[in-house]
């Protein structure tokens, strides 16, 4: 039987301050990425 635990998706919910959200938006505009893509890249 195949171990499926490494294939499961996990959701991570965080709350950002308005300033943190603004800074993420600015970085994403600069790099032409979505917030999700940027955060996944940072976590990898």
PDB file of C-alpha atoms in Angstrom:
ATOM      1  CA  UNK A   1       0.000   0.000   0.000  1.00  0.00           C
ATOM      2  CA  UNK A   2       1.276   3.436  -0.938  1.00  0.00           C
ATOM      3  CA  UNK A   3       1.934   6.022   1.786  1.00  0.00           C
ATOM      4  CA  UNK A   4      -0.340   8.941   0.880  1.00  0.00           C
ATOM      5  CA  UNK A   5       0.599  11.182   3.819  1.00  0.00           C
ATOM      6  CA  UNK A   6       3.199  13.060   1.782  1.00  0.00           C
ATOM      7  CA  UNK A   7       0.699  13.818  -0.997  1.00  0.00           C
ATOM      8  CA  UNK A   8      -1.889  15.548   1.162  1.00  0.00           C
ATOM      9  CA  UNK A   9      -2.434  19.247   0.872  1.00  0.00           C
ATOM     10  CA  UNK A  10      -2.414  21.349   4.002  1.00  0.00           C
ATOM     11  CA  UNK A  11      -4.065  24.670   4.498  1.00  0.00           C
ATOM     12  CA  UNK A  12      -2.309  27.319   6.500  1.00  0.00           C
ATOM     13  CA  UNK A  13      -4.356  30.289   7.592  1.00  0.00           C
ATOM     14  CA  UNK A  14      -2.662  33.402   8.862  1.00  0.00           C
ATOM     15  CA  UNK A  15      -3.810  36.894   9.672  1.00  0.00           C
ATOM     16  CA  UNK A  16      -1.797  39.765   8.311  1.00  0.00           C
ATOM     17  CA  UNK A  17      -1.689  43.327   9.485  1.00  0.00           C
ATOM     18  CA  UNK A  18      -2.683  45.882   6.865  1.00  0.00           C
ATOM     19  CA  UNK A  19       0.975  46.831   6.508  1.00  0.00           C
ATOM     20  CA  UNK A  20       2.067  43.213   5.996  1.00  0.00           C
ATOM     21  CA  UNK A  21      -0.607  42.751   3.352  1.00  0.00           C
ATOM     22  CA  UNK A  22       0.464  45.970   1.636  1.00  0.00           C
ATOM     23  CA  UNK A  23       4.116  44.883   1.596  1.00  0.00           C
ATOM     24  CA  UNK A  24       3.186  41.463   0.181  1.00  0.00           C
ATOM     25  CA  UNK A  25       1.160  43.196  -2.537  1.00  0.00           C
ATOM     26  CA  UNK A  26       4.111  45.421  -3.411  1.00  0.00           C
ATOM     27  CA  UNK A  27       6.546  42.485  -3.583  1.00  0.00           C
ATOM     28  CA  UNK A  28       4.081  40.483  -5.688  1.00  0.00           C
ATOM     29  CA  UNK A  29       3.656  43.367  -8.134  1.00  0.00           C
ATOM     30  CA  UNK A  30       7.433  43.703  -8.420  1.00  0.00           C
ATOM     31  CA  UNK A  31       7.914  39.983  -9.070  1.00  0.00           C
ATOM     32  CA  UNK A  32       4.667  39.487 -11.047  1.00  0.00           C
ATOM     33  CA  UNK A  33       3.509  36.705  -8.699  1.00  0.00           C
ATOM     34  CA  UNK A  34       0.410  35.951  -6.691  1.00  0.00           C
ATOM     35  CA  UNK A  35       0.576  36.070  -2.899  1.00  0.00           C
ATOM     36  CA  UNK A  36       0.052  32.312  -2.805  1.00  0.00           C
ATOM     37  CA  UNK A  37       2.899  31.625  -5.220  1.00  0.00           C
ATOM     38  CA  UNK A  38       5.275  33.906  -3.314  1.00  0.00           C
ATOM     39  CA  UNK A  39       4.470  32.346   0.053  1.00  0.00           C
ATOM     40  CA  UNK A  40       4.808  28.799  -1.342  1.00  0.00           C
ATOM     41  CA  UNK A  41       8.203  29.755  -2.801  1.00  0.00           C
ATOM     42  CA  UNK A  42       9.325  31.203   0.544  1.00  0.00           C
ATOM     43  CA  UNK A  43       8.223  28.055   2.397  1.00  0.00           C
ATOM     44  CA  UNK A  44       9.962  25.748  -0.064  1.00  0.00           C
TER      45      UNK A  44
END
